[in-house]
Every structure is written in C-alpha cells, then in structure tokens.
mmCIF file of C-alpha atoms in Angstrom:
data_model
loop_
_atom_site.group_PDB
_atom_site.id
_atom_site.type_symbol
_atom_site.label_atom_id
_atom_site.label_comp_id
_atom_site.label_asym_id
_atom_site.label_seq_id
_atom_site.Cartn_x
_atom_site.Cartn_y
_atom_site.Cartn_z
ATOM 1 C CA MET A 1 104.030 81.639 93.351
ATOM 2 C CA SER A 2 101.566 83.501 91.215
ATOM 3 C CA GLU A 3 102.332 85.551 88.109
ATOM 4 C CA ARG A 4 102.273 89.282 88.526
ATOM 5 C CA LEU A 5 99.843 91.221 86.376
ATOM 6 C CA GLN A 6 101.039 93.686 83.746
ATOM 7 C CA PRO A 7 99.324 96.757 82.288
ATOM 8 C CA GLY A 8 97.005 95.651 79.484
ATOM 9 C CA ASP A 9 96.243 92.241 81.062
ATOM 10 C CA VAL A 10 92.579 91.422 81.622
ATOM 11 C CA ALA A 11 91.954 91.735 85.354
ATOM 12 C CA PRO A 12 90.956 88.333 86.790
ATOM 13 C CA ALA A 13 87.221 88.195 87.493
ATOM 14 C CA PHE A 14 86.165 87.643 91.096
ATOM 15 C CA THR A 15 83.141 87.342 93.343
ATOM 16 C CA LEU A 16 83.855 87.484 97.077
ATOM 17 C CA PRO A 17 81.820 88.181 100.240
ATOM 18 C CA ASP A 18 82.083 91.634 101.805
ATOM 19 C CA ALA A 19 82.071 92.438 105.547
ATOM 20 C CA ASP A 20 78.295 91.793 105.617
ATOM 21 C CA GLY A 21 78.518 88.515 103.694
ATOM 22 C CA THR A 22 77.100 90.099 100.504
ATOM 23 C CA GLU A 23 78.717 88.841 97.290
ATOM 24 C CA VAL A 24 80.625 91.535 95.378
ATOM 25 C CA SER A 25 81.947 90.973 91.847
ATOM 26 C CA LEU A 26 84.458 92.935 89.837
ATOM 27 C CA SER A 27 81.976 92.729 86.934
ATOM 28 C CA ASP A 28 79.495 94.782 89.036
ATOM 29 C CA ARG A 29 81.907 97.691 88.575
ATOM 30 C CA LYS A 30 82.107 97.505 84.741
ATOM 31 C CA GLY A 31 82.266 101.055 83.347
ATOM 32 C CA ARG A 32 84.013 102.334 86.507
ATOM 33 C CA LYS A 33 87.693 102.350 87.332
ATOM 34 C CA VAL A 34 88.539 100.204 90.337
ATOM 35 C CA ILE A 35 91.505 100.303 92.682
ATOM 36 C CA VAL A 36 91.858 96.760 94.057
ATOM 37 C CA TYR A 37 94.318 96.552 96.912
ATOM 38 C CA PHE A 38 95.537 93.461 98.736
ATOM 39 C CA TYR A 39 96.634 93.554 102.365
ATOM 40 C CA PRO A 40 97.799 90.813 104.759
ATOM 41 C CA ALA A 41 95.457 91.204 107.767
ATOM 42 C CA ALA A 42 92.690 93.403 109.135
ATOM 43 C CA LEU A 43 93.236 95.113 112.497
ATOM 44 C CA THR A 44 97.043 95.254 112.165
ATOM 45 C CA PRO A 45 98.914 98.597 112.256
ATOM 46 C CA GLY A 46 100.074 98.828 108.615
ATOM 47 C CA CYS A 47 96.826 97.527 107.161
ATOM 48 C CA THR A 48 94.815 99.872 109.376
ATOM 49 C CA LYS A 49 96.907 102.850 108.232
ATOM 50 C CA GLN A 50 96.415 101.906 104.576
ATOM 51 C CA ALA A 51 92.640 101.309 104.921
ATOM 52 C CA CYS A 52 92.217 104.624 106.795
ATOM 53 C CA ASP A 53 94.218 106.433 104.072
ATOM 54 C CA PHE A 54 91.926 105.014 101.380
ATOM 55 C CA THR A 55 88.842 105.949 103.453
ATOM 56 C CA ASP A 56 90.174 109.494 104.014
ATOM 57 C CA ASN A 57 90.663 109.911 100.242
ATOM 58 C CA LEU A 58 87.552 108.038 99.117
ATOM 59 C CA GLU A 59 85.588 111.138 98.064
ATOM 60 C CA LEU A 60 88.522 112.418 96.005
ATOM 61 C CA LEU A 61 88.991 109.009 94.336
ATOM 62 C CA ALA A 62 85.239 108.508 93.760
ATOM 63 C CA GLY A 63 85.018 112.009 92.299
ATOM 64 C CA ALA A 64 87.699 110.991 89.783
ATOM 65 C CA GLY A 65 85.675 107.871 88.871
ATOM 66 C CA TYR A 66 87.448 105.267 91.044
ATOM 67 C CA ASP A 67 85.909 102.662 93.334
ATOM 68 C CA VAL A 68 88.168 101.163 96.023
ATOM 69 C CA ILE A 69 88.107 97.506 97.047
ATOM 70 C CA GLY A 70 90.387 96.036 99.728
ATOM 71 C CA ILE A 71 90.937 92.255 99.749
ATOM 72 C CA SER A 72 92.476 90.156 102.530
ATOM 73 C CA PRO A 73 92.340 86.521 103.693
ATOM 74 C CA ASP A 74 90.233 87.594 106.710
ATOM 75 C CA SER A 75 86.704 86.317 107.366
ATOM 76 C CA PRO A 76 83.704 88.616 106.707
ATOM 77 C CA GLU A 77 83.186 88.774 110.511
ATOM 78 C CA LYS A 78 86.717 90.068 111.081
ATOM 79 C CA LEU A 79 86.282 92.570 108.229
ATOM 80 C CA ALA A 80 83.063 93.823 109.850
ATOM 81 C CA LYS A 81 84.955 94.389 113.144
ATOM 82 C CA PHE A 82 87.742 96.180 111.238
ATOM 83 C CA ARG A 83 85.220 98.402 109.424
ATOM 84 C CA GLU A 84 83.358 99.296 112.643
ATOM 85 C CA LYS A 85 86.479 99.874 114.764
ATOM 86 C CA GLU A 86 88.168 102.143 112.194
ATOM 87 C CA SER A 87 85.001 103.676 110.598
ATOM 88 C CA LEU A 88 86.129 102.435 107.180
ATOM 89 C CA ARG A 89 84.088 103.286 104.093
ATOM 90 C CA VAL A 90 86.031 101.275 101.491
ATOM 91 C CA THR A 91 84.577 97.945 100.333
ATOM 92 C CA LEU A 92 86.392 95.133 102.159
ATOM 93 C CA LEU A 93 86.250 91.633 100.691
ATOM 94 C CA ALA A 94 87.159 88.268 102.241
ATOM 95 C CA ASP A 95 89.414 85.879 100.288
ATOM 96 C CA PRO A 96 90.139 83.174 102.892
ATOM 97 C CA ASP A 97 91.339 80.593 100.341
ATOM 98 C CA LYS A 98 93.509 83.301 98.680
ATOM 99 C CA LYS A 99 92.401 82.291 95.148
ATOM 100 C CA VAL A 100 91.796 85.899 94.070
ATOM 101 C CA THR A 101 94.927 87.110 95.858
ATOM 102 C CA GLU A 102 96.936 84.505 93.923
ATOM 103 C CA ALA A 103 95.197 85.324 90.610
ATOM 104 C CA TYR A 104 96.334 88.941 91.043
ATOM 105 C CA GLY A 105 99.927 87.948 91.823
ATOM 106 C CA ALA A 106 99.611 89.252 95.375
ATOM 107 C CA TYR A 107 100.582 86.042 97.151
ATOM 108 C CA GLY A 108 104.078 84.685 97.324
ATOM 109 C CA GLU A 109 107.422 84.672 99.093
ATOM 110 C CA LYS A 110 108.019 87.385 101.646
ATOM 111 C CA LYS A 111 110.966 88.109 103.864
ATOM 112 C CA ASN A 112 110.621 89.391 107.390
ATOM 113 C CA TYR A 113 113.407 89.580 109.968
ATOM 114 C CA GLY A 114 115.555 87.285 107.814
ATOM 115 C CA LYS A 115 112.887 84.579 107.522
ATOM 116 C CA THR A 116 111.312 83.670 104.170
ATOM 117 C CA TYR A 117 107.673 82.571 104.161
ATOM 118 C CA LEU A 118 104.576 82.614 101.943
ATOM 119 C CA GLY A 119 102.062 85.374 102.497
ATOM 120 C CA VAL A 120 100.015 88.208 101.078
ATOM 121 C CA ILE A 121 102.203 90.735 99.267
ATOM 122 C CA ARG A 122 100.834 94.245 99.832
ATOM 123 C CA SER A 123 99.790 95.149 96.299
ATOM 124 C CA THR A 124 97.531 97.514 94.379
ATOM 125 C CA VAL A 125 96.034 96.927 90.956
ATOM 126 C CA VAL A 126 94.206 99.698 89.102
ATOM 127 C CA VAL A 127 91.565 98.284 86.736
ATOM 128 C CA ASP A 128 90.131 100.460 83.955
ATOM 129 C CA GLU A 129 86.477 100.730 82.840
ATOM 130 C CA GLU A 130 86.962 97.852 80.382
ATOM 131 C CA GLY A 131 88.269 95.461 83.046
ATOM 132 C CA LYS A 132 91.920 95.713 81.965
ATOM 133 C CA VAL A 133 94.882 96.322 84.255
ATOM 134 C CA GLU A 134 95.960 99.969 84.037
ATOM 135 C CA ARG A 135 98.739 99.594 86.632
ATOM 136 C CA ALA A 136 99.946 96.865 88.946
ATOM 137 C CA LEU A 137 102.077 97.790 91.955
ATOM 138 C CA TYR A 138 103.645 95.128 94.170
ATOM 139 C CA ASN A 139 105.449 95.255 97.543
ATOM 140 C CA VAL A 140 103.996 98.690 98.251
ATOM 141 C CA ARG A 141 104.377 100.418 101.593
ATOM 142 C CA ALA A 142 101.323 100.904 103.802
ATOM 143 C CA THR A 143 102.284 104.477 104.647
ATOM 144 C CA GLY A 144 102.188 107.086 101.910
ATOM 145 C CA HIS A 145 100.940 104.631 99.290
ATOM 146 C CA VAL A 146 97.527 106.240 98.755
ATOM 147 C CA ALA A 147 99.102 109.673 98.238
ATOM 148 C CA LYS A 148 101.457 108.158 95.665
ATOM 149 C CA ILE A 149 98.550 106.515 93.781
ATOM 150 C CA ILE A 150 96.642 109.813 93.713
ATOM 151 C CA LYS A 151 99.722 111.577 92.354
ATOM 152 C CA ASP A 152 100.469 108.828 89.800
ATOM 153 C CA LEU A 153 96.880 108.828 88.539
ATOM 154 C CA GLY A 154 96.947 112.617 88.220
ATOM 155 C CA ILE A 155 93.970 113.149 90.552
#
C-alpha cells in the first residue's frame, strides 16, 4: 500500500497520456494550482457523476486559478469514449500501470460488500503553484465532493 500525501509534501511528478494520447506532465502546470483527482473507472456511475461535476464547475475553478486533472487506470481510448459520451472538459489521464496513482497514495485496500481487495481509492490532491501538496483528501464520495472542494478552497 502506498503512503498518503500530506500538506507540504512535494507532489510526485508525472507524465501520462491524455484521452488523445498526448503526454501531459504536472510540470507543464507550474505556476498554476492543480486539482488532481483519482477515480477507479471511466464510464461507471460514480466516476461519471464526479467527472460531470468537475466539468460543470470548470469555469469557476479555472477562474480561481485551478486546473483539473482526472487520473484513472483506463486506456486513452476508453478515456476518449468517456469524454465524448459525457461531454467532459476536464483533462483525463491514463495510468494503466497505476504508478502515479500509487505515488499519490490513491491505491490500496478497499472494502466493498464485505470483501477486501486492492483498487483505486477515490482521492483528490490539490497542488499549489510551487508543486507542493496543499490538501490531500482520501476516500472521498463521488457525489457532492466538488461542491465541498469549492467551499473548502473558499472559491
């Protein structure tokens, strides 16, 4: 199981392909605040709700200086389908080997219907302009999470 990040930690660097196969790096966003969120699977109800919430609030977040990046173990092709089907405008990145997900502490033991298994833990990490962790939230709910972030960040 991976270590969870704490405020003040340096956010792990990453370069991953987006839905079009274009490489996107956290370092490309230096000087901007970035909300990096991890979700288990594209095209599932909870993940769709969360991605749509971020898309619906993208202008508000961007206006406050935040970029939004969603990361899942899905392939770029699946992310492209997800983006088209749901008209998503957030940047979606593919992490099929889960290296970035693990580096951010968003992979580990989960419980569902009494079974314990390893999987992606729905998590959100807010990275400041200097590349440091401002907040790290783990085991978040898909519904209502974006509204809570907006409130917590004072936007």
